[in-house]
């Protein structure tokens, strides 16, 4: 079974600075997807960024980028020029790329999350 | 309304009560999901519906009973719950269940079981 570990329960960053959130995972599969989700207080969880394991290039979305190290099974999220609106719980998640015969492998495996505080 | 909505946002119930959580998606998706988010634990997938048919039941106790009357609505019927069932229940939807299809989440229902 796959597991996702976020070793930092809480992190803080000064506004306009850069912060990196850590995520490691364990899997025996070779093809999979990794995700970072953001859950602001009392608001919807939204997808921040997605990485396909077979792609060597690290995904980027504006101020958000990942450092994907497949051999080390590491998938960290870097937030540049942090803004007050970035304050949220961040979840790392894993999903197999195998869709399965007659259906899909539906399960997103989540880490426990990292609470990010942005200080003005 | 846009996106995925959930009602009620907060619910307090006794162990002998029967209640239902409602989820509605306004995105034209054909797959819907229930997740449980407990304090200090990772999100857990509970149920998946694709084209109104249940395709995944992730070892969830029978005191949780899902219902998907159409592709836009998903319910979670609750009865004789336990205090450890207190959690945030999240609904999500996607266009198809492939890993390539992003899941869009609702704001959740905060459930407290007394």
PDB file of C-alpha atoms in Angstrom:
ATOM      1  CA  UNK A   1       0.000   0.000   0.000  1.00  0.00           C
ATOM      2  CA  UNK A   2       1.088   3.517  -0.696  1.00  0.00           C
ATOM      3  CA  UNK A   3       1.845   5.963   2.082  1.00  0.00           C
ATOM      4  CA  UNK A   4       2.425   9.701   2.064  1.00  0.00           C
ATOM      5  CA  UNK A   5       4.364  11.440   4.812  1.00  0.00           C
ATOM      6  CA  UNK A   6       4.477  15.139   5.555  1.00  0.00           C
ATOM      7  CA  UNK A   7       7.014  15.561   8.319  1.00  0.00           C
ATOM      8  CA  UNK A   8       6.268  19.224   9.054  1.00  0.00           C
ATOM      9  CA  UNK A   9       2.955  19.660  10.893  1.00  0.00           C
ATOM     10  CA  UNK A  10       3.421  23.437  10.861  1.00  0.00           C
ATOM     11  CA  UNK A  11       5.532  25.948   8.960  1.00  0.00           C
ATOM     12  CA  UNK A  12       5.706  29.708   8.907  1.00  0.00           C
ATOM     13  CA  UNK A  13       7.099  32.206   6.419  1.00  0.00           C
ATOM     14  CA  UNK A  14       7.409  35.940   6.150  1.00  0.00           C
ATOM     15  CA  UNK A  15       5.398  37.641   3.466  1.00  0.00           C
ATOM     16  CA  UNK A  16       7.335  37.894   0.180  1.00  0.00           C
ATOM     17  CA  UNK A  17       9.779  35.175   1.190  1.00  0.00           C
ATOM     18  CA  UNK A  18      10.108  31.598  -0.027  1.00  0.00           C
ATOM     19  CA  UNK A  19       9.075  28.472   1.828  1.00  0.00           C
ATOM     20  CA  UNK A  20       9.426  24.779   1.016  1.00  0.00           C
ATOM     21  CA  UNK A  21       7.027  22.124   2.255  1.00  0.00           C
ATOM     22  CA  UNK A  22       8.269  18.542   2.380  1.00  0.00           C
ATOM     23  CA  UNK A  23       6.571  15.367   1.267  1.00  0.00           C
ATOM     24  CA  UNK A  24       7.839  11.828   0.926  1.00  0.00           C
ATOM     25  CA  UNK A  25       5.950   8.810  -0.267  1.00  0.00           C
ATOM     26  CA  UNK A  26       6.333   5.103  -0.507  1.00  0.00           C
ATOM     27  CA  UNK A  27       5.193   3.021  -3.452  1.00  0.00           C
ATOM     28  CA  UNK A  28       6.215   0.028  -5.506  1.00  0.00           C
ATOM     29  CA  UNK A  29       4.585   1.427  -8.635  1.00  0.00           C
ATOM     30  CA  UNK A  30       6.522   3.128 -11.389  1.00  0.00           C
ATOM     31  CA  UNK A  31       3.774   5.268 -12.846  1.00  0.00           C
ATOM     32  CA  UNK A  32       1.750   7.545 -10.665  1.00  0.00           C
ATOM     33  CA  UNK A  33       0.683  11.122 -10.065  1.00  0.00           C
ATOM     34  CA  UNK A  34       1.525  13.396  -7.163  1.00  0.00           C
ATOM     35  CA  UNK A  35      -0.497  16.399  -6.064  1.00  0.00           C
ATOM     36  CA  UNK A  36      -0.369  19.320  -3.721  1.00  0.00           C
ATOM     37  CA  UNK A  37      -3.730  20.551  -2.434  1.00  0.00           C
ATOM     38  CA  UNK A  38      -4.414  23.736  -0.478  1.00  0.00           C
ATOM     39  CA  UNK A  39      -7.189  23.970   2.111  1.00  0.00           C
ATOM     40  CA  UNK A  40      -7.709  27.511   3.448  1.00  0.00           C
ATOM     41  CA  UNK A  41      -9.569  27.873   6.751  1.00  0.00           C
ATOM     42  CA  UNK A  42     -13.257  27.062   6.264  1.00  0.00           C
ATOM     43  CA  UNK A  43     -12.895  26.991   2.498  1.00  0.00           C
ATOM     44  CA  UNK A  44     -12.750  24.470  -0.277  1.00  0.00           C
ATOM     45  CA  UNK A  45      -9.714  22.326  -0.887  1.00  0.00           C
ATOM     46  CA  UNK A  46      -8.200  23.228  -4.232  1.00  0.00           C
ATOM     47  CA  UNK A  47      -5.558  21.639  -6.389  1.00  0.00           C
ATOM     48  CA  UNK A  48      -2.342  23.659  -6.434  1.00  0.00           C
ATOM     49  CA  UNK A  49      -0.081  21.605  -8.638  1.00  0.00           C
ATOM     50  CA  UNK A  50       0.215  18.157 -10.166  1.00  0.00           C
ATOM     51  CA  UNK A  51       3.235  16.081 -11.218  1.00  0.00           C
ATOM     52  CA  UNK A  52       3.234  13.008 -13.433  1.00  0.00           C
ATOM     53  CA  UNK A  53       5.911  10.573 -12.326  1.00  0.00           C
ATOM     54  CA  UNK A  54       7.097   9.715 -15.815  1.00  0.00           C
ATOM     55  CA  UNK A  55       7.824  13.382 -16.526  1.00  0.00           C
ATOM     56  CA  UNK A  56      11.282  14.395 -15.375  1.00  0.00           C
ATOM     57  CA  UNK A  57      10.583  18.099 -15.609  1.00  0.00           C
ATOM     58  CA  UNK A  58       9.340  19.630 -12.376  1.00  0.00           C
ATOM     59  CA  UNK A  59       5.860  21.130 -12.570  1.00  0.00           C
ATOM     60  CA  UNK A  60       5.368  24.844 -12.001  1.00  0.00           C
ATOM     61  CA  UNK A  61       2.260  26.992 -11.568  1.00  0.00           C
ATOM     62  CA  UNK A  62       3.074  30.665 -11.197  1.00  0.00           C
ATOM     63  CA  UNK A  63       4.643  31.070  -7.723  1.00  0.00           C
ATOM     64  CA  UNK A  64       4.298  27.367  -6.944  1.00  0.00           C
ATOM     65  CA  UNK A  65       6.847  24.813  -8.054  1.00  0.00           C
ATOM     66  CA  UNK A  66       7.814  21.308  -7.051  1.00  0.00           C
ATOM     67  CA  UNK A  67      11.080  19.474  -6.606  1.00  0.00           C
ATOM     68  CA  UNK A  68      10.304  15.929  -7.673  1.00  0.00           C
ATOM     69  CA  UNK A  69      12.997  13.388  -6.853  1.00  0.00           C
ATOM     70  CA  UNK A  70      11.652  10.051  -8.058  1.00  0.00           C
ATOM     71  CA  UNK A  71      14.513   7.904  -6.817  1.00  0.00           C
ATOM     72  CA  UNK A  72      14.308   9.459  -3.377  1.00  0.00           C
ATOM     73  CA  UNK A  73      10.480   9.395  -3.470  1.00  0.00           C
ATOM     74  CA  UNK A  74      10.400  13.024  -2.508  1.00  0.00           C
ATOM     75  CA  UNK A  75       7.976  15.684  -3.705  1.00  0.00           C
ATOM     76  CA  UNK A  76       8.440  19.081  -2.082  1.00  0.00           C
ATOM     77  CA  UNK A  77       6.449  22.231  -2.784  1.00  0.00           C
ATOM     78  CA  UNK A  78       8.155  25.603  -3.052  1.00  0.00           C
ATOM     79  CA  UNK A  79       6.111  28.756  -2.660  1.00  0.00           C
ATOM     80  CA  UNK A  80       7.910  31.871  -3.853  1.00  0.00           C
ATOM     81  CA  UNK A  81       7.017  35.458  -2.932  1.00  0.00           C
ATOM     82  CA  UNK A  82       4.631  34.213  -0.230  1.00  0.00           C
ATOM     83  CA  UNK A  83       1.374  36.103   0.141  1.00  0.00           C
ATOM     84  CA  UNK A  84      -1.063  36.329   3.035  1.00  0.00           C
ATOM     85  CA  UNK A  85      -3.571  34.397   0.959  1.00  0.00           C
ATOM     86  CA  UNK A  86      -1.204  31.434   0.852  1.00  0.00           C
ATOM     87  CA  UNK A  87      -1.927  30.703   4.515  1.00  0.00           C
ATOM     88  CA  UNK A  88      -3.645  27.336   4.575  1.00  0.00           C
ATOM     89  CA  UNK A  89      -3.266  23.650   5.261  1.00  0.00           C
ATOM     90  CA  UNK A  90      -1.321  22.000   2.458  1.00  0.00           C
ATOM     91  CA  UNK A  91      -1.785  18.338   1.640  1.00  0.00           C
ATOM     92  CA  UNK A  92       0.439  16.147  -0.458  1.00  0.00           C
ATOM     93  CA  UNK A  93      -1.349  13.301  -2.236  1.00  0.00           C
ATOM     94  CA  UNK A  94      -0.549  10.266  -4.344  1.00  0.00           C
ATOM     95  CA  UNK A  95      -2.567   8.388  -6.910  1.00  0.00           C
ATOM     96  CA  UNK A  96      -1.684   5.448  -9.099  1.00  0.00           C
ATOM     97  CA  UNK A  97      -1.673   6.141 -12.826  1.00  0.00           C
ATOM     98  CA  UNK A  98      -3.185   2.737 -13.481  1.00  0.00           C
ATOM     99  CA  UNK A  99      -6.841   3.181 -14.320  1.00  0.00           C
ATOM    100  CA  UNK A 100      -7.602  -0.494 -14.097  1.00  0.00           C
ATOM    101  CA  UNK A 101      -9.702  -2.707 -16.272  1.00  0.00           C
ATOM    102  CA  UNK A 102     -13.427  -2.058 -16.060  1.00  0.00           C
ATOM    103  CA  UNK A 103     -12.906   1.016 -13.945  1.00  0.00           C
ATOM    104  CA  UNK A 104     -10.432   3.338 -12.334  1.00  0.00           C
ATOM    105  CA  UNK A 105      -8.092   3.232  -9.397  1.00  0.00           C
ATOM    106  CA  UNK A 106      -9.871   5.999  -7.538  1.00  0.00           C
ATOM    107  CA  UNK A 107      -7.946   6.326  -4.363  1.00  0.00           C
ATOM    108  CA  UNK A 108      -6.075   9.521  -3.564  1.00  0.00           C
ATOM    109  CA  UNK A 109      -3.727   8.820  -0.667  1.00  0.00           C
ATOM    110  CA  UNK A 110      -3.160  11.951   1.382  1.00  0.00           C
ATOM    111  CA  UNK A 111      -0.554  13.003   3.901  1.00  0.00           C
ATOM    112  CA  UNK A 112      -1.600  14.496   7.238  1.00  0.00           C
ATOM    113  CA  UNK A 113      -0.967  18.026   6.030  1.00  0.00           C
ATOM    114  CA  UNK A 114       1.247  20.994   6.828  1.00  0.00           C
ATOM    115  CA  UNK A 115      -0.281  24.141   8.296  1.00  0.00           C
ATOM    116  CA  UNK A 116       1.380  27.156   6.689  1.00  0.00           C
ATOM    117  CA  UNK A 117       1.255  30.523   8.411  1.00  0.00           C
ATOM    118  CA  UNK A 118       2.265  33.658   6.515  1.00  0.00           C
ATOM    119  CA  UNK A 119       3.455  36.511   8.694  1.00  0.00           C
ATOM    120  CA  UNK A 120       3.024  40.101   7.482  1.00  0.00           C
TER     121      UNK A 120
ATOM    122  CA  UNK B   1     -24.312  28.473  -7.033  1.00  0.00           C
ATOM    123  CA  UNK B   2     -21.058  27.385  -8.556  1.00  0.00           C
ATOM    124  CA  UNK B   3     -18.695  24.509  -8.023  1.00  0.00           C
ATOM    125  CA  UNK B   4     -19.484  21.963  -5.342  1.00  0.00           C
ATOM    126  CA  UNK B   5     -21.805  22.889  -2.485  1.00  0.00           C
ATOM    127  CA  UNK B   6     -22.516  20.981   0.708  1.00  0.00           C
ATOM    128  CA  UNK B   7     -25.284  21.328   3.259  1.00  0.00           C
ATOM    129  CA  UNK B   8     -25.427  21.675   6.140  1.00  0.00           C
ATOM    130  CA  UNK B   9     -22.053  23.231   6.858  1.00  0.00           C
ATOM    131  CA  UNK B  10     -22.264  22.209  10.513  1.00  0.00           C
ATOM    132  CA  UNK B  11     -24.216  19.386  12.131  1.00  0.00           C
ATOM    133  CA  UNK B  12     -24.458  18.204  15.712  1.00  0.00           C
ATOM    134  CA  UNK B  13     -26.262  14.932  16.326  1.00  0.00           C
ATOM    135  CA  UNK B  14     -26.774  12.373  19.006  1.00  0.00           C
ATOM    136  CA  UNK B  15     -25.817   8.748  18.578  1.00  0.00           C
ATOM    137  CA  UNK B  16     -29.443   7.696  18.071  1.00  0.00           C
ATOM    138  CA  UNK B  17     -30.292  10.341  15.484  1.00  0.00           C
ATOM    139  CA  UNK B  18     -30.681   9.898  11.747  1.00  0.00           C
ATOM    140  CA  UNK B  19     -29.443  12.692   9.544  1.00  0.00           C
ATOM    141  CA  UNK B  20     -28.300  13.217   5.970  1.00  0.00           C
ATOM    142  CA  UNK B  21     -25.532  15.217   4.372  1.00  0.00           C
ATOM    143  CA  UNK B  22     -26.140  16.681   0.949  1.00  0.00           C
ATOM    144  CA  UNK B  23     -23.722  17.475  -1.828  1.00  0.00           C
ATOM    145  CA  UNK B  24     -24.509  19.154  -5.134  1.00  0.00           C
ATOM    146  CA  UNK B  25     -22.139  19.821  -8.000  1.00  0.00           C
ATOM    147  CA  UNK B  26     -22.801  22.466 -10.635  1.00  0.00           C
ATOM    148  CA  UNK B  27     -19.920  21.504 -12.910  1.00  0.00           C
ATOM    149  CA  UNK B  28     -21.567  18.933 -15.170  1.00  0.00           C
ATOM    150  CA  UNK B  29     -19.380  16.171 -13.763  1.00  0.00           C
ATOM    151  CA  UNK B  30     -20.303  12.490 -13.764  1.00  0.00           C
ATOM    152  CA  UNK B  31     -18.342  11.214 -10.772  1.00  0.00           C
ATOM    153  CA  UNK B  32     -18.760  12.102  -7.107  1.00  0.00           C
ATOM    154  CA  UNK B  33     -16.887  11.186  -3.943  1.00  0.00           C
ATOM    155  CA  UNK B  34     -17.251  11.239  -0.166  1.00  0.00           C
ATOM    156  CA  UNK B  35     -14.140  11.766   1.971  1.00  0.00           C
ATOM    157  CA  UNK B  36     -13.714  11.837   5.750  1.00  0.00           C
ATOM    158  CA  UNK B  37     -11.222  14.283   7.261  1.00  0.00           C
ATOM    159  CA  UNK B  38     -10.490  13.584  10.921  1.00  0.00           C
ATOM    160  CA  UNK B  39      -8.230  15.665  13.108  1.00  0.00           C
ATOM    161  CA  UNK B  40      -4.580  14.588  12.943  1.00  0.00           C
ATOM    162  CA  UNK B  41      -5.353  11.964  10.272  1.00  0.00           C
ATOM    163  CA  UNK B  42      -5.083  11.964   6.480  1.00  0.00           C
ATOM    164  CA  UNK B  43      -8.185  12.319   4.345  1.00  0.00           C
ATOM    165  CA  UNK B  44      -9.866   8.988   3.797  1.00  0.00           C
ATOM    166  CA  UNK B  45     -11.850   8.104   0.698  1.00  0.00           C
ATOM    167  CA  UNK B  46     -15.224   6.622   1.675  1.00  0.00           C
ATOM    168  CA  UNK B  47     -17.300   6.180  -1.471  1.00  0.00           C
ATOM    169  CA  UNK B  48     -17.078   6.808  -5.190  1.00  0.00           C
ATOM    170  CA  UNK B  49     -19.960   7.082  -7.627  1.00  0.00           C
ATOM    171  CA  UNK B  50     -19.479   7.048 -11.361  1.00  0.00           C
ATOM    172  CA  UNK B  51     -22.472   7.643 -13.630  1.00  0.00           C
ATOM    173  CA  UNK B  52     -24.686   7.264 -10.557  1.00  0.00           C
ATOM    174  CA  UNK B  53     -23.351   3.799  -9.752  1.00  0.00           C
ATOM    175  CA  UNK B  54     -21.276   3.094  -6.682  1.00  0.00           C
ATOM    176  CA  UNK B  55     -17.881   1.899  -7.815  1.00  0.00           C
ATOM    177  CA  UNK B  56     -15.936   2.063  -4.579  1.00  0.00           C
ATOM    178  CA  UNK B  57     -16.832   1.371  -0.973  1.00  0.00           C
ATOM    179  CA  UNK B  58     -13.683   1.774   1.016  1.00  0.00           C
ATOM    180  CA  UNK B  59     -14.537  -0.504   3.957  1.00  0.00           C
ATOM    181  CA  UNK B  60     -16.921   2.006   5.442  1.00  0.00           C
ATOM    182  CA  UNK B  61     -19.227   0.907   8.315  1.00  0.00           C
ATOM    183  CA  UNK B  62     -22.849   0.364   7.371  1.00  0.00           C
ATOM    184  CA  UNK B  63     -23.971   3.232   9.606  1.00  0.00           C
ATOM    185  CA  UNK B  64     -22.902   5.409   6.655  1.00  0.00           C
ATOM    186  CA  UNK B  65     -25.167   4.935   3.652  1.00  0.00           C
ATOM    187  CA  UNK B  66     -24.537   6.866   0.423  1.00  0.00           C
ATOM    188  CA  UNK B  67     -27.110   7.692  -2.215  1.00  0.00           C
ATOM    189  CA  UNK B  68     -26.620   9.173  -5.662  1.00  0.00           C
ATOM    190  CA  UNK B  69     -30.014   9.866  -7.268  1.00  0.00           C
ATOM    191  CA  UNK B  70     -28.495  11.663 -10.247  1.00  0.00           C
ATOM    192  CA  UNK B  71     -25.120  12.874 -11.437  1.00  0.00           C
ATOM    193  CA  UNK B  72     -25.490  16.244  -9.716  1.00  0.00           C
ATOM    194  CA  UNK B  73     -26.473  15.104  -6.239  1.00  0.00           C
ATOM    195  CA  UNK B  74     -24.871  12.915  -3.622  1.00  0.00           C
ATOM    196  CA  UNK B  75     -26.153  12.165  -0.137  1.00  0.00           C
ATOM    197  CA  UNK B  76     -24.626  10.534   2.899  1.00  0.00           C
ATOM    198  CA  UNK B  77     -27.239   9.112   5.236  1.00  0.00           C
ATOM    199  CA  UNK B  78     -26.123   8.760   8.825  1.00  0.00           C
ATOM    200  CA  UNK B  79     -27.628   6.615  11.577  1.00  0.00           C
ATOM    201  CA  UNK B  80     -26.485   5.390  14.987  1.00  0.00           C
ATOM    202  CA  UNK B  81     -23.135   7.100  14.660  1.00  0.00           C
ATOM    203  CA  UNK B  82     -20.343   6.968  17.210  1.00  0.00           C
ATOM    204  CA  UNK B  83     -18.398   9.892  18.709  1.00  0.00           C
ATOM    205  CA  UNK B  84     -15.340   8.825  16.700  1.00  0.00           C
ATOM    206  CA  UNK B  85     -17.321   9.577  13.544  1.00  0.00           C
ATOM    207  CA  UNK B  86     -17.028  13.281  14.339  1.00  0.00           C
ATOM    208  CA  UNK B  87     -15.070  14.782  11.454  1.00  0.00           C
ATOM    209  CA  UNK B  88     -15.212  17.033   8.423  1.00  0.00           C
ATOM    210  CA  UNK B  89     -16.966  15.240   5.579  1.00  0.00           C
ATOM    211  CA  UNK B  90     -15.904  16.407   2.164  1.00  0.00           C
ATOM    212  CA  UNK B  91     -17.650  15.850  -1.115  1.00  0.00           C
ATOM    213  CA  UNK B  92     -15.836  16.064  -4.438  1.00  0.00           C
ATOM    214  CA  UNK B  93     -16.697  15.662  -8.088  1.00  0.00           C
ATOM    215  CA  UNK B  94     -14.821  15.100 -11.331  1.00  0.00           C
ATOM    216  CA  UNK B  95     -15.476  14.577 -15.007  1.00  0.00           C
ATOM    217  CA  UNK B  96     -14.642  10.908 -15.180  1.00  0.00           C
ATOM    218  CA  UNK B  97     -12.720   8.972 -12.560  1.00  0.00           C
ATOM    219  CA  UNK B  98      -9.394   8.794 -14.341  1.00  0.00           C
ATOM    220  CA  UNK B  99      -6.391  10.119 -12.463  1.00  0.00           C
ATOM    221  CA  UNK B 100      -6.098  12.778 -15.148  1.00  0.00           C
ATOM    222  CA  UNK B 101      -9.447  14.268 -14.137  1.00  0.00           C
ATOM    223  CA  UNK B 102      -9.124  16.815 -11.369  1.00  0.00           C
ATOM    224  CA  UNK B 103     -11.356  16.402  -8.357  1.00  0.00           C
ATOM    225  CA  UNK B 104     -13.139  19.538  -7.206  1.00  0.00           C
ATOM    226  CA  UNK B 105     -13.993  19.668  -3.525  1.00  0.00           C
ATOM    227  CA  UNK B 106     -16.867  21.173  -1.588  1.00  0.00           C
ATOM    228  CA  UNK B 107     -16.375  23.145   1.641  1.00  0.00           C
ATOM    229  CA  UNK B 108     -17.346  20.208   3.806  1.00  0.00           C
ATOM    230  CA  UNK B 109     -19.829  19.471   6.585  1.00  0.00           C
ATOM    231  CA  UNK B 110     -18.413  19.641  10.096  1.00  0.00           C
ATOM    232  CA  UNK B 111     -20.107  16.777  11.957  1.00  0.00           C
ATOM    233  CA  UNK B 112     -20.088  16.420  15.727  1.00  0.00           C
ATOM    234  CA  UNK B 113     -21.533  13.272  17.281  1.00  0.00           C
ATOM    235  CA  UNK B 114     -22.403  13.581  20.945  1.00  0.00           C
TER     236      UNK B 114
END
